[in-house]
Amino acid sequence: MFCFIIGKGKQVEALNILAAGFLRGGLGFLKSSAAGEMIKGSGHVNREIRVGVTHAYVEYVKCMGGLWLERNIPVFLNHVLNLVGSPKATPTHVDAVYARKCVLFILRSTIGALLGEKAQIAAAKEISQIIIKQMNAVGEAVMESNDGKFQASEVSASQHVLVCALHELGSLVQRLGSSASPLVAEPAAGIIEPVVSVLIHPSHAARLAASWCLGSIAVALPSQLSPLLDRCMERMEKLKNSPEAISGYSSALAALLGGVYQCPLGIPHVKGKV
């Protein structure tokens, strides 16, 4: 495995080799081998290679160890999420879904399995920063669209990154349970604001992922359920002229209400009437 053949300081090179395989070529990945030809072959073989590289990522991180992962959370998260943000990984809808599944498997098998509670909280905070960065990029693209320079590729790439980031964030919060309270203790620096911001993303997939993530937060931290319901209803009323906002906030309401049965105290009776 890579960790046995590289020296200290070469980890990034190893990750880049894996990324080259995941994205079907580049950086001379297995250039002269039969496997290299398979990577450049048909879509079916490409997906098989992608699954193999996905497992190689997981084994590489396991070999490096949880301590290495803890020290390199920002680098690893950005590297893996950038895979699904590359146009080479998502040329078609089927390829995009396949790539997202692979990236989610990598994240669940590493961040979700090898880190302790404190490190998982740090990973959740890092993911929220990635979400903020993606939404800022989308905001700039939308602003440019108002000037007639709409960048569809920017929005398309962001949706795949956001879907994976939000699913991993929701899974981390579910795993942490009540221990995730530090992630919402400070509203300005917490995870709720970044997740809510995705509810008005142009992509329906990103909005649904944000809705699911909010539902996961509410189930893990029941004290957040009522405030989130109030917030979504208020914002939906205020942004009723925006189709994206109506879609996003109504999906979030559905996710929050769907999680009520998992919350011991439920919600106040008057909420149901509203």
Short mmCIF file of C-alpha atoms in Angstrom, two decimals:
data_model
loop_
_atom_site.label_atom_id
_atom_site.label_comp_id
_atom_site.label_asym_id
_atom_site.label_seq_id
_atom_site.Cartn_x
_atom_site.Cartn_y
_atom_site.Cartn_z
CA MET A 1 0.00 0.00 0.00
CA PHE A 2 1.07 3.62 -0.58
CA CYS A 3 1.94 4.28 3.06
CA PHE A 4 4.71 1.67 2.92
CA ILE A 5 6.38 3.06 -0.19
CA ILE A 6 6.34 6.80 0.45
CA GLY A 7 8.48 8.82 2.79
CA LYS A 8 7.46 11.53 5.18
CA GLY A 9 6.03 14.56 3.41
CA LYS A 10 4.93 12.55 0.36
CA GLN A 11 1.35 11.95 1.51
CA VAL A 12 -0.03 14.65 -0.79
CA GLU A 13 1.65 12.99 -3.76
CA ALA A 14 0.01 9.69 -2.85
CA LEU A 15 -3.38 11.38 -2.62
CA ASN A 16 -2.80 13.00 -6.01
CA ILE A 17 -2.02 9.61 -7.55
CA LEU A 18 -5.29 8.26 -6.19
CA ALA A 19 -7.14 11.34 -7.42
CA ALA A 20 -5.70 10.82 -10.90
CA GLY A 21 -7.12 7.30 -10.94
CA PHE A 22 -10.49 8.43 -9.58
CA LEU A 23 -10.77 11.08 -12.29
CA ARG A 24 -9.75 8.63 -15.07
CA GLY A 25 -6.23 9.60 -15.97
CA GLY A 26 -3.84 12.46 -15.52
CA LEU A 27 -0.51 12.76 -13.70
CA GLY A 28 0.65 9.59 -15.49
CA PHE A 29 -1.53 7.33 -13.35
CA LEU A 30 -0.73 3.77 -14.49
CA LYS A 31 0.01 5.31 -17.87
CA SER A 32 1.70 2.37 -19.51
CA SER A 33 -0.20 -0.44 -17.83
CA ALA A 34 -3.27 -2.39 -18.84
CA ALA A 35 -5.11 -0.83 -15.92
CA GLY A 36 -4.28 2.59 -17.36
CA GLU A 37 -5.95 1.59 -20.61
CA MET A 38 -9.01 0.42 -18.67
CA ILE A 39 -9.27 3.83 -17.04
CA LYS A 40 -9.47 5.42 -20.47
CA GLY A 41 -11.94 2.82 -21.72
CA SER A 42 -15.69 2.49 -21.60
CA GLY A 43 -17.91 4.09 -18.96
CA HIS A 44 -18.63 0.71 -17.38
CA VAL A 45 -14.95 -0.07 -16.83
CA ASN A 46 -14.33 3.48 -15.64
CA ARG A 47 -16.87 3.05 -12.86
CA GLU A 48 -15.27 -0.24 -11.84
CA ILE A 49 -11.89 1.48 -11.61
CA ARG A 50 -13.47 4.29 -9.60
CA VAL A 51 -14.80 1.80 -7.07
CA GLY A 52 -11.34 0.26 -6.80
CA VAL A 53 -9.71 3.64 -6.22
CA THR A 54 -12.41 4.43 -3.65
CA HIS A 55 -11.43 1.37 -1.63
CA ALA A 56 -7.76 2.31 -2.09
CA TYR A 57 -8.48 5.69 -0.48
CA VAL A 58 -10.06 3.99 2.52
CA GLU A 59 -7.22 1.50 2.92
CA TYR A 60 -4.63 4.24 2.55
CA VAL A 61 -6.17 6.29 5.36
CA LYS A 62 -6.56 3.21 7.57
CA CYS A 63 -2.92 2.42 6.97
CA MET A 64 -1.84 5.96 7.85
CA GLY A 65 -3.97 5.76 11.00
CA GLY A 66 -6.54 7.82 12.86
CA LEU A 67 -3.94 10.17 14.32
CA TRP A 68 -2.68 11.07 10.85
CA LEU A 69 -6.26 11.70 9.72
CA GLU A 70 -6.97 13.86 12.76
CA ARG A 71 -3.94 16.01 11.99
CA ASN A 72 -4.88 16.32 8.33
CA ILE A 73 -8.67 16.76 8.49
CA PRO A 74 -8.79 19.99 6.42
CA VAL A 75 -6.43 18.65 3.74
CA PHE A 76 -8.20 15.31 3.46
CA LEU A 77 -11.74 16.71 3.43
CA ASN A 78 -10.96 19.32 0.80
CA HIS A 79 -9.10 16.75 -1.31
CA VAL A 80 -11.90 14.18 -1.26
CA LEU A 81 -14.72 16.68 -1.80
CA ASN A 82 -12.81 18.28 -4.68
CA LEU A 83 -12.97 14.91 -6.44
CA VAL A 84 -16.71 15.12 -6.85
CA GLY A 85 -16.47 18.81 -7.77
CA SER A 86 -14.34 18.01 -10.82
CA PRO A 87 -16.13 17.98 -14.21
CA LYS A 88 -14.14 14.82 -15.06
CA ALA A 89 -15.98 12.94 -12.31
CA THR A 90 -19.46 14.12 -13.32
CA PRO A 91 -19.78 14.16 -17.14
CA THR A 92 -23.28 12.64 -16.93
CA HIS A 93 -25.96 12.40 -14.26
CA VAL A 94 -25.25 8.68 -13.75
CA ASP A 95 -21.53 9.36 -13.34
CA ALA A 96 -22.31 12.18 -10.91
CA VAL A 97 -24.45 9.93 -8.72
CA TYR A 98 -21.80 7.21 -8.89
CA ALA A 99 -19.04 9.65 -7.91
CA ARG A 100 -21.10 10.99 -5.00
CA LYS A 101 -21.68 7.48 -3.70
CA CYS A 102 -17.95 6.77 -3.87
CA VAL A 103 -17.01 9.98 -2.07
CA LEU A 104 -19.64 9.38 0.61
CA PHE A 105 -18.24 5.88 1.14
CA ILE A 106 -14.73 7.30 1.57
CA LEU A 107 -15.92 9.87 4.10
CA ARG A 108 -18.08 7.44 6.10
CA SER A 109 -15.31 4.84 6.21
CA THR A 110 -12.67 7.32 7.39
CA ILE A 111 -14.05 10.46 9.05
CA GLY A 112 -17.03 8.54 10.41
CA ALA A 113 -15.13 5.44 11.54
CA LEU A 114 -11.57 6.36 12.52
CA LEU A 115 -11.97 9.60 14.47
CA GLY A 116 -12.89 10.15 18.10
CA GLU A 117 -15.60 12.50 19.33
CA LYS A 118 -13.42 15.61 19.55
CA ALA A 119 -11.94 15.06 16.10
CA GLN A 120 -15.38 14.44 14.59
CA ILE A 121 -16.56 17.78 15.98
CA ALA A 122 -13.52 19.40 14.36
CA ALA A 123 -14.37 17.62 11.09
CA ALA A 124 -17.96 18.89 11.26
CA LYS A 125 -16.70 22.45 11.70
CA GLU A 126 -14.37 22.04 8.74
CA ILE A 127 -17.23 20.72 6.60
CA SER A 128 -19.34 23.76 7.53
CA GLN A 129 -16.50 25.99 6.31
CA ILE A 130 -16.42 24.09 3.02
CA ILE A 131 -20.18 24.62 2.69
CA ILE A 132 -19.74 28.36 3.28
CA LYS A 133 -17.00 28.50 0.64
CA GLN A 134 -19.18 26.67 -1.90
CA MET A 135 -22.18 28.92 -1.25
CA ASN A 136 -20.01 32.02 -1.62
CA ALA A 137 -18.90 30.72 -5.02
CA VAL A 138 -22.51 30.07 -6.00
CA GLY A 139 -23.48 33.56 -4.85
CA GLU A 140 -20.79 35.06 -7.08
CA ALA A 141 -21.96 32.95 -10.02
CA VAL A 142 -25.56 34.08 -9.52
CA MET A 143 -24.43 37.71 -9.27
CA GLU A 144 -22.58 37.33 -12.55
CA SER A 145 -25.69 35.77 -14.10
CA ASN A 146 -27.49 39.02 -13.42
CA ASP A 147 -24.87 40.64 -15.64
CA GLY A 148 -25.40 38.03 -18.35
CA LYS A 149 -22.39 35.89 -17.42
CA PHE A 150 -24.08 32.90 -15.78
CA GLN A 151 -21.60 30.14 -14.95
CA ALA A 152 -23.62 26.92 -15.03
CA SER A 153 -20.50 24.81 -14.45
CA GLU A 154 -19.82 26.59 -11.15
CA VAL A 155 -23.32 25.86 -9.86
CA SER A 156 -23.26 22.28 -11.17
CA ALA A 157 -19.93 21.50 -9.51
CA SER A 158 -21.02 23.04 -6.22
CA GLN A 159 -24.15 20.90 -5.96
CA HIS A 160 -22.16 17.66 -5.94
CA VAL A 161 -19.72 18.94 -3.33
CA LEU A 162 -22.59 20.23 -1.18
CA VAL A 163 -24.59 16.99 -1.39
CA CYS A 164 -21.61 14.97 -0.13
CA ALA A 165 -20.62 17.55 2.50
CA LEU A 166 -24.16 17.83 3.87
CA HIS A 167 -24.68 14.07 4.02
CA GLU A 168 -21.43 13.60 5.90
CA LEU A 169 -22.22 16.50 8.24
CA GLY A 170 -25.66 15.06 9.00
CA SER A 171 -24.17 11.61 9.59
CA LEU A 172 -21.56 13.03 11.96
CA VAL A 173 -24.19 14.90 13.96
CA GLN A 174 -26.36 11.78 14.17
CA ARG A 175 -23.39 9.78 15.41
CA LEU A 176 -22.42 12.42 17.97
CA GLY A 177 -25.96 12.86 19.31
CA SER A 178 -26.13 15.26 22.23
CA SER A 179 -22.33 15.57 22.11
CA ALA A 180 -22.83 17.69 18.98
CA SER A 181 -24.17 20.59 21.06
CA PRO A 182 -20.90 22.60 20.69
CA LEU A 183 -21.64 22.75 16.96
CA VAL A 184 -24.77 24.85 17.57
CA ALA A 185 -23.79 26.62 20.80
CA GLU A 186 -22.57 29.73 18.98
CA PRO A 187 -25.01 30.69 16.18
CA ALA A 188 -22.45 32.85 14.35
CA ALA A 189 -19.85 30.06 14.26
CA GLY A 190 -22.16 27.03 14.29
CA ILE A 191 -23.23 24.61 11.57
CA ILE A 192 -26.89 25.63 11.27
CA GLU A 193 -26.34 28.89 9.35
CA PRO A 194 -24.28 27.26 6.57
CA VAL A 195 -26.78 24.41 6.21
CA VAL A 196 -29.79 26.75 6.08
CA SER A 197 -28.07 28.86 3.42
CA VAL A 198 -28.12 25.87 1.04
CA LEU A 199 -31.94 25.77 1.13
CA ILE A 200 -31.99 28.46 -1.58
CA HIS A 201 -29.33 26.81 -3.78
CA PRO A 202 -30.33 26.60 -7.48
CA SER A 203 -29.92 22.79 -7.39
CA HIS A 204 -32.82 20.71 -6.07
CA ALA A 205 -30.41 17.95 -4.99
CA ALA A 206 -28.45 20.38 -2.82
CA ARG A 207 -31.66 21.71 -1.23
CA LEU A 208 -32.83 18.19 -0.41
CA ALA A 209 -29.45 17.33 1.11
CA ALA A 210 -29.64 20.45 3.29
CA SER A 211 -33.16 19.51 4.38
CA TRP A 212 -32.04 16.03 5.38
CA CYS A 213 -29.08 17.49 7.26
CA LEU A 214 -31.35 19.86 9.22
CA GLY A 215 -33.60 16.91 10.08
CA SER A 216 -30.55 15.01 11.37
CA ILE A 217 -29.53 17.99 13.51
CA ALA A 218 -33.02 18.23 14.99
CA VAL A 219 -33.12 14.51 15.83
CA ALA A 220 -29.66 14.59 17.42
CA LEU A 221 -30.39 17.84 19.28
CA PRO A 222 -34.17 17.98 19.93
CA SER A 223 -33.88 21.44 21.50
CA GLN A 224 -33.22 22.75 17.97
CA LEU A 225 -36.43 21.34 16.49
CA SER A 226 -38.91 24.10 17.39
CA PRO A 227 -36.52 26.99 16.58
CA LEU A 228 -35.77 25.42 13.20
CA LEU A 229 -39.47 24.98 12.43
CA ASP A 230 -40.14 28.61 13.31
CA ARG A 231 -37.21 29.77 11.22
CA CYS A 232 -38.21 27.79 8.15
CA MET A 233 -41.83 28.99 8.28
CA GLU A 234 -40.73 32.58 8.75
CA ARG A 235 -38.23 32.46 5.89
CA MET A 236 -40.64 30.70 3.56
CA GLU A 237 -43.19 33.46 4.16
CA LYS A 238 -40.60 36.19 3.65
CA LEU A 239 -39.18 34.64 0.46
CA LYS A 240 -42.46 33.43 -1.02
CA ASN A 241 -41.63 34.96 -4.40
CA SER A 242 -38.57 32.72 -4.78
CA PRO A 243 -39.28 29.23 -6.22
CA GLU A 244 -35.98 27.93 -4.81
CA ALA A 245 -36.79 29.24 -1.32
CA ILE A 246 -40.29 27.74 -1.36
CA SER A 247 -38.90 24.39 -2.50
CA GLY A 248 -35.99 24.42 -0.04
CA TYR A 249 -37.82 25.56 3.07
CA SER A 250 -40.84 23.33 2.44
CA SER A 251 -38.49 20.35 2.07
CA ALA A 252 -36.78 21.36 5.30
CA LEU A 253 -40.14 21.57 7.08
CA ALA A 254 -41.02 18.10 5.81
CA ALA A 255 -37.69 16.73 7.06
CA LEU A 256 -38.09 18.38 10.46
CA LEU A 257 -41.67 17.18 10.91
CA GLY A 258 -40.64 13.72 9.74
CA GLY A 259 -38.13 13.56 12.58
CA VAL A 260 -40.59 14.56 15.32
CA TYR A 261 -41.41 10.95 16.16
CA GLN A 262 -37.75 10.36 17.00
CA CYS A 263 -37.70 13.24 19.49
CA PRO A 264 -38.87 12.21 22.99
CA LEU A 265 -40.75 15.44 23.72
CA GLY A 266 -42.10 16.03 20.21
CA ILE A 267 -43.17 19.60 19.42
CA PRO A 268 -45.67 22.01 21.04
CA HIS A 269 -49.27 21.31 20.04
CA VAL A 270 -49.68 24.76 18.50
CA LYS A 271 -46.93 24.04 15.96
CA GLY A 272 -49.12 21.45 14.30
CA LYS A 273 -51.92 23.98 13.88
CA VAL A 274 -49.60 26.44 12.20
#
